[in-house]
Coordinates of C-alpha atoms in Angstrom, one line a residue:
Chain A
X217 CA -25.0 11.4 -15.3
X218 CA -26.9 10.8 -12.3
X219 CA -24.8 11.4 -8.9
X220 CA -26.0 9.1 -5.8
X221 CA -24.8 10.9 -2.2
X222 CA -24.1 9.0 0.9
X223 CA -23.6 10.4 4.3
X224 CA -21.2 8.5 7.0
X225 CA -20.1 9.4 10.8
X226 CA -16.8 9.2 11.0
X227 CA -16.3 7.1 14.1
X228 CA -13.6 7.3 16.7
X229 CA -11.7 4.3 15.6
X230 CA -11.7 5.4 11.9
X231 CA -9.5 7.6 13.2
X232 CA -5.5 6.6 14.0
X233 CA -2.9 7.9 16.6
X234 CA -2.8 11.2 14.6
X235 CA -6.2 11.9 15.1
X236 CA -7.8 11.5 11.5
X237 CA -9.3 9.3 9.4
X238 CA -6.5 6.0 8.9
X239 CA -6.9 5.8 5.2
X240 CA -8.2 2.0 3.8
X241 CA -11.6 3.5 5.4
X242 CA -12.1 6.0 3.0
X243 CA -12.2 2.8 0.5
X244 CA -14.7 1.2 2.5
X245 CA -16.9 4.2 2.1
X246 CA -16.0 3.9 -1.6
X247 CA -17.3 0.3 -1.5
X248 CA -20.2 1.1 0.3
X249 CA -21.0 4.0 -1.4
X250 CA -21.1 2.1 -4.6
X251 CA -23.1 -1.0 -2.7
X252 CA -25.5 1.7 -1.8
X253 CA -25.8 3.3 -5.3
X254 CA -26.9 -0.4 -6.4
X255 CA -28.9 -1.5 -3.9
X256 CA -30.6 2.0 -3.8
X257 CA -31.6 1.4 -7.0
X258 CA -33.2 -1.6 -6.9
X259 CA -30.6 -3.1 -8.8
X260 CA -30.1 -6.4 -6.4
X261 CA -26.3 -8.0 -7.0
X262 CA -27.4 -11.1 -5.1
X263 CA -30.5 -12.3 -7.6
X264 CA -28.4 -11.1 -11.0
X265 CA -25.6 -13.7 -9.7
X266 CA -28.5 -16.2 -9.2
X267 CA -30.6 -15.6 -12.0
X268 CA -28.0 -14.4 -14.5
X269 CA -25.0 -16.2 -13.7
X270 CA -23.4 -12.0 -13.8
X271 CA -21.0 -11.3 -11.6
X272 CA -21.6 -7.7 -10.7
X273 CA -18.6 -5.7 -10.2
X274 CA -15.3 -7.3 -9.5
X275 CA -12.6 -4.7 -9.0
X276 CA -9.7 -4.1 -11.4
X277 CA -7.7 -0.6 -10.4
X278 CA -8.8 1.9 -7.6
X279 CA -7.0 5.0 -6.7
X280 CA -8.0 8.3 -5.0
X281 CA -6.0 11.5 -3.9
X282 CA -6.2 12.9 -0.3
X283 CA -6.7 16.4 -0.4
X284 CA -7.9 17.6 3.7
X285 CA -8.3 15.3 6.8
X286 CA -11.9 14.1 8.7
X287 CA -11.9 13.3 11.9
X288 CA -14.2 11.5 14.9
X289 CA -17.8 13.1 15.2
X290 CA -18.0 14.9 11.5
X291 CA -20.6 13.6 9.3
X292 CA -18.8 13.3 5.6
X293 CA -20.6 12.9 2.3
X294 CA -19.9 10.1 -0.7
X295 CA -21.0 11.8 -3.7
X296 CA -20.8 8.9 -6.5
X297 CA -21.2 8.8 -10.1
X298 CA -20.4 6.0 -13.0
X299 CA -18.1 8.8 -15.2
X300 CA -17.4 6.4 -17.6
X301 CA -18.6 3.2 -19.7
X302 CA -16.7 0.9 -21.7
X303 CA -17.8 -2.3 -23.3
X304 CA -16.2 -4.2 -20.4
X305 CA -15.6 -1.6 -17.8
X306 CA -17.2 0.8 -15.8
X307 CA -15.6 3.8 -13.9
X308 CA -17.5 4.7 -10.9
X309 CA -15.8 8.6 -9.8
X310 CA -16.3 9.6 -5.8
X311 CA -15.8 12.4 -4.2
X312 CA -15.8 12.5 -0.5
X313 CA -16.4 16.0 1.0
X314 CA -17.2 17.8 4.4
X315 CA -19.8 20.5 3.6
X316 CA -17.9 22.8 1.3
X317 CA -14.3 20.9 1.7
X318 CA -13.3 18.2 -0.5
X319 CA -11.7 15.9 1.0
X320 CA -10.9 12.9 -1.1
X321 CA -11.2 12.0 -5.0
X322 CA -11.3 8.6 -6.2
X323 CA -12.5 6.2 -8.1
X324 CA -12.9 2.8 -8.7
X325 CA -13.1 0.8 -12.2
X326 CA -15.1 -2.1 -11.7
X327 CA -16.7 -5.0 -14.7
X328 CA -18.6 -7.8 -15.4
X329 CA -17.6 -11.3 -15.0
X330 CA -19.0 -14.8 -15.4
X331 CA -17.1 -17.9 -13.7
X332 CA -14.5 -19.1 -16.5
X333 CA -15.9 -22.4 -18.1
X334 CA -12.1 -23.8 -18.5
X335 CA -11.6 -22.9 -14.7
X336 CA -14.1 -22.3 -12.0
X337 CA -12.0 -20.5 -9.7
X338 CA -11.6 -17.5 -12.4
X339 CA -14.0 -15.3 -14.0
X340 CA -14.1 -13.6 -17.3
X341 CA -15.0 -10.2 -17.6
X342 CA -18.2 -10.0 -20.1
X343 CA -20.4 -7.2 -21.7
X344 CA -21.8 -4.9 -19.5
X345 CA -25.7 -5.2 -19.7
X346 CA -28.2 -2.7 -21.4
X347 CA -30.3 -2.8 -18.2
X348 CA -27.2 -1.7 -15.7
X349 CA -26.0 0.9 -18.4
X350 CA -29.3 3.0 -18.7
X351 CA -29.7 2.5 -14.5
X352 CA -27.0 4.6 -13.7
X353 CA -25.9 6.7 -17.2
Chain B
X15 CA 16.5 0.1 -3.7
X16 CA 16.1 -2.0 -0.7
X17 CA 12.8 -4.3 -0.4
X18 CA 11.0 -5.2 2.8
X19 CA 8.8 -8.2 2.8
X20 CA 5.7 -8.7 5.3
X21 CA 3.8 -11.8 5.8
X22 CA -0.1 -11.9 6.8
X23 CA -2.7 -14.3 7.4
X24 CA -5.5 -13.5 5.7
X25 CA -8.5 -14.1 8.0
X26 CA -12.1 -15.0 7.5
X27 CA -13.5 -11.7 8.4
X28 CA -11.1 -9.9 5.8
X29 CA -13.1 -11.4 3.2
X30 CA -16.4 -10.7 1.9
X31 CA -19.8 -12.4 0.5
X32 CA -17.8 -13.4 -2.4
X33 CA -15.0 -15.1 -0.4
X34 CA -12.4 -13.4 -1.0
X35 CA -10.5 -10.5 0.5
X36 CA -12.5 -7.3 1.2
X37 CA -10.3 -4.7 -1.0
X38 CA -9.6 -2.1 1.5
X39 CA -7.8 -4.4 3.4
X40 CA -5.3 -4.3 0.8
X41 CA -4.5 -1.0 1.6
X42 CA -4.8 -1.8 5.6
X43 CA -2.1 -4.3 4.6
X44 CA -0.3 -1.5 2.3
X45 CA -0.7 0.4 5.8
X46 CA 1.3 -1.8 8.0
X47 CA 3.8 -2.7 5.2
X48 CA 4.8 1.0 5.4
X49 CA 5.4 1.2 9.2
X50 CA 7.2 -1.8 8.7
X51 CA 9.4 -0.8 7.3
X52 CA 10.1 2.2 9.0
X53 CA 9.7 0.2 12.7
X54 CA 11.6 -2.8 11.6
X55 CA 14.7 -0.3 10.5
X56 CA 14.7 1.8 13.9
X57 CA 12.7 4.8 11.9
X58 CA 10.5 6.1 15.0
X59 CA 8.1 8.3 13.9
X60 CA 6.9 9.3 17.7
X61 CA 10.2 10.4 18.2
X62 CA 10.8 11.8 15.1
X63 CA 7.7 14.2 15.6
X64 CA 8.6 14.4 19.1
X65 CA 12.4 15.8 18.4
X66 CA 12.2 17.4 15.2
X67 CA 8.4 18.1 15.1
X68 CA 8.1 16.4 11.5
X69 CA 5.3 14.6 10.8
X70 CA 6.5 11.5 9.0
X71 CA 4.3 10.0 5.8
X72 CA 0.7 11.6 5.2
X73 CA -0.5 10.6 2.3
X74 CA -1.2 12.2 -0.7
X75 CA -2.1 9.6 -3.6
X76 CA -2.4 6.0 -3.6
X77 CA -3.6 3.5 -5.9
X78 CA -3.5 -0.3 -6.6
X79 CA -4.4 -2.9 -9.2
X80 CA -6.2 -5.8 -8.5
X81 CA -4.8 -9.4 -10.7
X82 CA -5.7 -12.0 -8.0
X83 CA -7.8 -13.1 -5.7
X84 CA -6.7 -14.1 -2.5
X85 CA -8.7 -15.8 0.7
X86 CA -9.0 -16.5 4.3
X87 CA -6.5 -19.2 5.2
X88 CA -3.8 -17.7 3.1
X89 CA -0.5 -16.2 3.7
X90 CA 0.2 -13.8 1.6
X91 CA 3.8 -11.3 1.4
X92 CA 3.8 -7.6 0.8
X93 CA 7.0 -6.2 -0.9
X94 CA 7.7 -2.9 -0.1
X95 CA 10.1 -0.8 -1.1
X96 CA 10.6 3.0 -2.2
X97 CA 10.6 3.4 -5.4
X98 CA 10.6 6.9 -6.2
X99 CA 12.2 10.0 -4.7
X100 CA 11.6 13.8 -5.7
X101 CA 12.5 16.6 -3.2
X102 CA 9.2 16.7 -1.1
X103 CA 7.8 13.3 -2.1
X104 CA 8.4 9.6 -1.6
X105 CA 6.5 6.8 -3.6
X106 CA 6.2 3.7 -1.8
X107 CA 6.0 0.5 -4.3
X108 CA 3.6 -2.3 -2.9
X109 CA 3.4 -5.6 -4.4
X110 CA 1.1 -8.4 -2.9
X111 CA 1.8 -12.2 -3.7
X112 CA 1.0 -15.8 -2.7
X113 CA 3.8 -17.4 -3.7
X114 CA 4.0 -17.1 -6.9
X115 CA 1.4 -15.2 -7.9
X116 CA 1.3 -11.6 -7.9
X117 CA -2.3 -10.5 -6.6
X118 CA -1.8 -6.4 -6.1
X119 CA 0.2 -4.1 -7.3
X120 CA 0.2 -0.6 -5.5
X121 CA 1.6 2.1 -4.6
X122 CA 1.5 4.9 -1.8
X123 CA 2.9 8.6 -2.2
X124 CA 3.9 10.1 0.6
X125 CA 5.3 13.5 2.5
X126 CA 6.9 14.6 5.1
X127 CA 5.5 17.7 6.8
X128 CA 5.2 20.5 9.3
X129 CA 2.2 22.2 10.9
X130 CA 1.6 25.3 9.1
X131 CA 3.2 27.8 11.3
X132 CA -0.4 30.3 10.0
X133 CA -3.0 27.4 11.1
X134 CA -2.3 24.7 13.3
X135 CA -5.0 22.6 11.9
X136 CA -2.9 22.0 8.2
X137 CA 0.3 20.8 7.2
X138 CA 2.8 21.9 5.1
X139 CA 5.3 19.4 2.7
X140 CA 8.9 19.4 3.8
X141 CA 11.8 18.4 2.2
X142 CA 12.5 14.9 3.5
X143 CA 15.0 14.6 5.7
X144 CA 18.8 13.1 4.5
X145 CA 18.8 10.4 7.1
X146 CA 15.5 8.9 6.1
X147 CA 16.4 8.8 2.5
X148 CA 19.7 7.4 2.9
X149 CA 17.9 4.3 5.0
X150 CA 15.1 3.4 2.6
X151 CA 17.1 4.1 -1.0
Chain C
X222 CA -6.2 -29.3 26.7
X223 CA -4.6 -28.1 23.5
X224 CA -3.2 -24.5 23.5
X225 CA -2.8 -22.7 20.2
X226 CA -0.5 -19.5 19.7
X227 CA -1.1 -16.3 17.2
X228 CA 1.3 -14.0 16.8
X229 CA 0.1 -10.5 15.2
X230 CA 2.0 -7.4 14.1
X231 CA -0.1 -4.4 15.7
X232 CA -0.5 -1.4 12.8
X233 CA -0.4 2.2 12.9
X234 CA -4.4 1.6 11.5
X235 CA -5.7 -0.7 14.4
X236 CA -4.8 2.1 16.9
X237 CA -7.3 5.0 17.9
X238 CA -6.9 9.0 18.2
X239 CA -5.8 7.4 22.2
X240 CA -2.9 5.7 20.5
X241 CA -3.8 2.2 21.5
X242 CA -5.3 -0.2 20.2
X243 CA -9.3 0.3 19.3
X244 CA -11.0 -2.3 21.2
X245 CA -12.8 -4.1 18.3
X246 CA -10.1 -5.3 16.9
X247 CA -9.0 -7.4 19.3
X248 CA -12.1 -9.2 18.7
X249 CA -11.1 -9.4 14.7
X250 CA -7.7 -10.9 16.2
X251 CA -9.8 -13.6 18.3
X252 CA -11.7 -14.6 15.3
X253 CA -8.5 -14.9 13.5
X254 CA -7.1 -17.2 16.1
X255 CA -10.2 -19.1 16.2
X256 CA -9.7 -19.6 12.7
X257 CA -6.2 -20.5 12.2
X258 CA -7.3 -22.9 15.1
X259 CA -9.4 -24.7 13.2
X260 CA -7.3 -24.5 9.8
X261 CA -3.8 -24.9 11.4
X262 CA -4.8 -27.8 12.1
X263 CA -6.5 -29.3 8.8
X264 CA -10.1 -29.0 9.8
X265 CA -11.8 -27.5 6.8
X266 CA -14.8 -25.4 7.6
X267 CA -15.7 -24.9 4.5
X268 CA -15.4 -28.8 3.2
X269 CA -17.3 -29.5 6.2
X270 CA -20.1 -27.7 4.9
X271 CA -20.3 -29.1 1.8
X272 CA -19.8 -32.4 2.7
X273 CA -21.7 -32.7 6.0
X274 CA -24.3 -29.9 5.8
X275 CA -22.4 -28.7 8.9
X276 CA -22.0 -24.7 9.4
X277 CA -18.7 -24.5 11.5
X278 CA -19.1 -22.4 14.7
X279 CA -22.0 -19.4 14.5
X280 CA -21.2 -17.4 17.4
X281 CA -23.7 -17.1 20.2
X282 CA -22.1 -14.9 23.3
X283 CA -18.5 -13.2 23.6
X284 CA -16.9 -11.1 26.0
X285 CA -13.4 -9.4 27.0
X286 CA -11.7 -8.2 29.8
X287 CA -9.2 -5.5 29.2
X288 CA -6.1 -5.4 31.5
X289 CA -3.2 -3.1 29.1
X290 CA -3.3 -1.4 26.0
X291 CA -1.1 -2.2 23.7
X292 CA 0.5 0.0 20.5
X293 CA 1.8 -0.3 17.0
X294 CA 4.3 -1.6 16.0
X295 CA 4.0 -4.1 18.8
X296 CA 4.0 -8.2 17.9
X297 CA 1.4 -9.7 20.7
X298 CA 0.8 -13.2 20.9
X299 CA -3.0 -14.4 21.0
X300 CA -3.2 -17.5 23.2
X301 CA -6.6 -20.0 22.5
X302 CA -7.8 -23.1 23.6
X303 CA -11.4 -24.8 24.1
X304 CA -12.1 -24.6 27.5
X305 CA -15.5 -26.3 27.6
X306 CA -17.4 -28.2 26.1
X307 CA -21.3 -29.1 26.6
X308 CA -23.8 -30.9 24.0
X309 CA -23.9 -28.6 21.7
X310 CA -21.6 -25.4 22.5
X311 CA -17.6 -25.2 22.9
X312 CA -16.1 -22.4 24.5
X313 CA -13.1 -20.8 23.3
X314 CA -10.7 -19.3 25.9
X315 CA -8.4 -16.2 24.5
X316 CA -5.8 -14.5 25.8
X317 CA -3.9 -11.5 24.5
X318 CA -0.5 -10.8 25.7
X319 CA 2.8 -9.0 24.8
X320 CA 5.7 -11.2 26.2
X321 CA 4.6 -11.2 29.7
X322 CA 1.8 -8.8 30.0
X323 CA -1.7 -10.0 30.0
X324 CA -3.4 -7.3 27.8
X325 CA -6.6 -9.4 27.1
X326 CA -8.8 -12.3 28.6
X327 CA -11.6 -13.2 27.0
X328 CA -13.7 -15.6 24.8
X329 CA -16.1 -16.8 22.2
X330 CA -18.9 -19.3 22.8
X331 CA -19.7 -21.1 19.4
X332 CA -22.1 -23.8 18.3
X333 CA -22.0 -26.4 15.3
X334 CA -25.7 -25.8 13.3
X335 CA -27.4 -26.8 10.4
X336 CA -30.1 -24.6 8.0
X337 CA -33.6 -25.2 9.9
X338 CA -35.8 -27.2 7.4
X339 CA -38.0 -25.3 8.0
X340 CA -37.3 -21.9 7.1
X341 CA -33.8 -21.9 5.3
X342 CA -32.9 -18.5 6.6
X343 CA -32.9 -19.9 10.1
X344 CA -29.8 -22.1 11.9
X345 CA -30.8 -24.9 14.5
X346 CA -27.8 -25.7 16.8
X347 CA -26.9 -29.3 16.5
X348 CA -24.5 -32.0 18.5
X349 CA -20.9 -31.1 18.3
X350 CA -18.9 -34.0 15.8
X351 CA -16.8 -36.3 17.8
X352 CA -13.8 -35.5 15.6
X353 CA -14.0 -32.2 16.0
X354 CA -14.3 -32.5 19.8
X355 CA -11.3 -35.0 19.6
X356 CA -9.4 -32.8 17.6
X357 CA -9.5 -29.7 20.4
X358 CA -9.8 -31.2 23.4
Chain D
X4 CA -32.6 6.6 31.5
X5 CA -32.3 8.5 28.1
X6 CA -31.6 6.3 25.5
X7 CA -29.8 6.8 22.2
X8 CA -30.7 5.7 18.6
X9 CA -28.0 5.4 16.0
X10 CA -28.7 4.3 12.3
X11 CA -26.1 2.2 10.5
X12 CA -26.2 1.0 6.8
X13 CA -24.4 -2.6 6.6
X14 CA -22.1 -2.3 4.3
X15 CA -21.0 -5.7 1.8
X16 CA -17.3 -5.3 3.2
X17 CA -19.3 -5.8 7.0
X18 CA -20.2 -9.4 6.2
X19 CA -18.1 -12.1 5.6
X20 CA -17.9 -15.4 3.3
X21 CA -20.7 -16.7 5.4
X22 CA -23.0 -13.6 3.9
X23 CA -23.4 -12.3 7.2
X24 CA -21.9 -9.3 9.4
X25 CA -18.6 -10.1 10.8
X26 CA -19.0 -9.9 14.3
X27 CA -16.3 -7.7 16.1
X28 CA -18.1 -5.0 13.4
X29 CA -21.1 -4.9 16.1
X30 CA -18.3 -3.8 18.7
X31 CA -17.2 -1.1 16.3
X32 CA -21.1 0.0 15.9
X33 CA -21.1 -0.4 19.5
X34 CA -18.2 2.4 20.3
X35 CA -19.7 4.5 17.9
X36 CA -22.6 4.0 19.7
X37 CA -21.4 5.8 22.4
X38 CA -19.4 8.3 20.4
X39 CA -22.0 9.7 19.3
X40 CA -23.8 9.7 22.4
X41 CA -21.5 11.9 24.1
X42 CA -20.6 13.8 20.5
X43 CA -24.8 14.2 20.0
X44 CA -25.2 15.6 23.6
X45 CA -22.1 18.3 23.4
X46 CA -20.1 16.2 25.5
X47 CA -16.6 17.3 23.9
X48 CA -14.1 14.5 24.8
X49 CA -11.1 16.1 23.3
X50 CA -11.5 19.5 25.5
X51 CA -12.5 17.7 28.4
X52 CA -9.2 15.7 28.5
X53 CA -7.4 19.5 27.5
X54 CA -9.4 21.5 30.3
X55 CA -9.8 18.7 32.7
X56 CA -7.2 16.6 32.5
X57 CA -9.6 13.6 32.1
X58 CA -9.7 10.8 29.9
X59 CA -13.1 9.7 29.2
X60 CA -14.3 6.2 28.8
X61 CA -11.6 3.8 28.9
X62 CA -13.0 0.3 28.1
X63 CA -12.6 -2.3 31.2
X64 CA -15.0 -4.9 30.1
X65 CA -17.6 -6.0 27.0
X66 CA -19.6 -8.6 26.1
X67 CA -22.4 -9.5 23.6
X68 CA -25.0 -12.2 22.5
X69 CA -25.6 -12.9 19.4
X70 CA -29.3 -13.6 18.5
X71 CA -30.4 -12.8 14.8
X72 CA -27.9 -12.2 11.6
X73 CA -27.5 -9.0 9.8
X74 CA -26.4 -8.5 6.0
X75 CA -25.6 -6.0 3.8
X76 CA -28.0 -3.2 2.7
X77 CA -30.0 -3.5 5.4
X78 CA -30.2 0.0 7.7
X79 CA -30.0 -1.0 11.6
X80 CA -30.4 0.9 15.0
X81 CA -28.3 1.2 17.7
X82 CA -30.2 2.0 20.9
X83 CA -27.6 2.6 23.8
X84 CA -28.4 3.8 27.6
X85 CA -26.5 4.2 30.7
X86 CA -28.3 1.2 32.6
X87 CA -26.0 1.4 35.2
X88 CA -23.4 3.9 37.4
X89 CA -21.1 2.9 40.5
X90 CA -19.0 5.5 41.9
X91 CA -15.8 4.9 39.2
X92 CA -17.6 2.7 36.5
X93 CA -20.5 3.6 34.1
X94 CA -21.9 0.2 31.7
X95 CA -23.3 1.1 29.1
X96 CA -26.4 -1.0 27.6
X97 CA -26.4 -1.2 23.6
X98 CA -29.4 -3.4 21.9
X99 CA -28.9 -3.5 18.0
X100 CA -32.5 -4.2 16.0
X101 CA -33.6 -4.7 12.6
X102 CA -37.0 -3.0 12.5
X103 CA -38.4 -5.1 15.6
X104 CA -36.0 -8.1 15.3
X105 CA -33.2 -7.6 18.6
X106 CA -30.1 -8.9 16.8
X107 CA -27.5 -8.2 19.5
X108 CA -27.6 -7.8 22.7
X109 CA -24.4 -6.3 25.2
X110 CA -22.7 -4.0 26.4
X111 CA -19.4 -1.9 27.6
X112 CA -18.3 -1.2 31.2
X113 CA -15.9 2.2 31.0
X114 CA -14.5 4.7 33.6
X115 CA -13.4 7.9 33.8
X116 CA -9.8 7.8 34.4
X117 CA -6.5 10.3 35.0
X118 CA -2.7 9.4 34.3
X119 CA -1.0 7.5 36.7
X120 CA 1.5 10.4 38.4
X121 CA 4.1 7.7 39.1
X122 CA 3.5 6.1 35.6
X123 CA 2.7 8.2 32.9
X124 CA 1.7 4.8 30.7
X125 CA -0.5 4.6 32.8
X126 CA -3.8 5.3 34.1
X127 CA -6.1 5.3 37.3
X128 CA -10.0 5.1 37.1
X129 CA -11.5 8.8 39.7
X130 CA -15.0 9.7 40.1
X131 CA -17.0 10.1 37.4
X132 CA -17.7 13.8 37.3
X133 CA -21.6 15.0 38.3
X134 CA -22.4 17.1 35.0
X135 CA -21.2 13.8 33.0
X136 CA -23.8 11.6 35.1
X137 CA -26.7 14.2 34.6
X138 CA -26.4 14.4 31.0
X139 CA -26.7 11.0 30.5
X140 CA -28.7 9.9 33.7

């Protein structure tokens, strides 16, 4: 299971009126996190869509537990990892720490989709491909 | 169990490449749903830290599932209410819809705390207060 | 000269470690006006741009003045109009307030453009549409 | 004039449905900017406004031009100076590029600033202090 790390400064309006990080940001670093992972890779969303007709990674379900604040001027870490596969789904796991401290666990379970063919406002979650698996297993 | 309802416009720069609503912004909109409620029902947290030194609401879990799209141009409703008491814990339900159509459905755990009287820097869960419970139940 | 008028809920989230307001965000709440300008009043950016070639309003130069802060749980009122208009650029006049406080002045100079033929990844700024013009002024 | 380089990665959830960064994100880059300037220097805002009573860099005025897009995955630089000091103002000049491309251009005019002792909302711009000036002269 290869793990992908990201490293963010936490900005002074990340921050809220208590002095630490206001939540829904720690799911942006989630996102971009997971952006990063792909793009890092080579793997480029933008010419799969064009080429493919895949729809890499709509979201289904998130979630994460907050375990000890960050604030303004620290420099956190994303540590990101796909933890598990299903035909149609893929659980990517993040950890966000601060050196030694953890500081958030989450994850988000993301799949595959094409545009429905009865409606072209929908998508249908399809197989995840052989290529996307063995990138990041 | 009461229910609070929030409209937002959904604006351009909420949503992503794909069109549609960047997902942290859910929970942004989870976010101000929350103080909502408590703002819109007199519940002022300043003073409440201010008077009583408790620190209303960090969070401890959250989590939401994604059904629906939703764009810029939109209004959509949050429906908040509590649904879920235990002695040092409240869960906050979240449901997001246009219209008829449910797009999220979330949730938000929460506490009440003190600063730990051995390190200023942490917090310590409380039991939440009598007046706060009878006012959201 | 038509004014337009945005109300906004100000959340715990959009304030800073100062407990006001972080200053980008009022620039979010501009776009959002500029936005529910346009749509409020049944111009369709993005039927434009299929239909005309025509991308709606690429921003060249903004800038802000900043009088108050404001705080959550506040409602403020974002006040907009076109205040100019030359060949090819409109100027958007916004003002911020909360009921009779001026917290804000500022504004967004935008353009109408197409894709240069010559290198797709380029804009070219193009005449403003009548319409358009007669729909603002 | 010591100038300052900060890296950014653009995140997906930075652009919008037109593929491209949302702008009021180049203001958040902006303040973070000159976070980090003072934070990457030693200057400790937080204990200056506990020791000193000062509150450092309220934001009176900010503008920006616009010149090349940005999207996602791309890594961009920050440079920000001090291009200019009066005796209560400081403006600070920020240039975002893409390798060699300039994609913004602006900056942000801030004080130095004490409560107001007839008005504890509010605040009065004083002297910018000498040690703050040499540090980033």
């Amino acid at each position: 299971m290869k793990t992908f790390v990201l490293q963010v400064l936490v900005g002074f309006g990340d921050c809220d009126p208590a002095g630490i990080v206001f939540y829904p940001n720690f799911f942006r670093w989630f996102d971009l996190a997971t952006h990063q992972m792909w793009h890092g890779s080579g793997y480029d969303i933008v010419r799969v869509r064009r080429e493919q007709g895949l729809i890499v990674g709509p979201l289904v379900d998130v979630g994460a537990t907050f375990r000890s604040p960050a604030t303004h001027g620290e420099t956190i870490e994303i540590h990101s990892s796909v933890s598990e596969w299903t035909g149609k789904t893929f659980r990517i796991a993040h950890q966000i720490r601060r050196a030694d401290t953890v500081l958030v666990d989450g994850f988000e379970l993301r799949i595959f989709a094409r545009p429905d063919p009865q409606d072209a406002a929908r998508i249908r979650a399809v197989q995840i491909p052989e290529d996307f698996r063995a990138l990041f297993s």
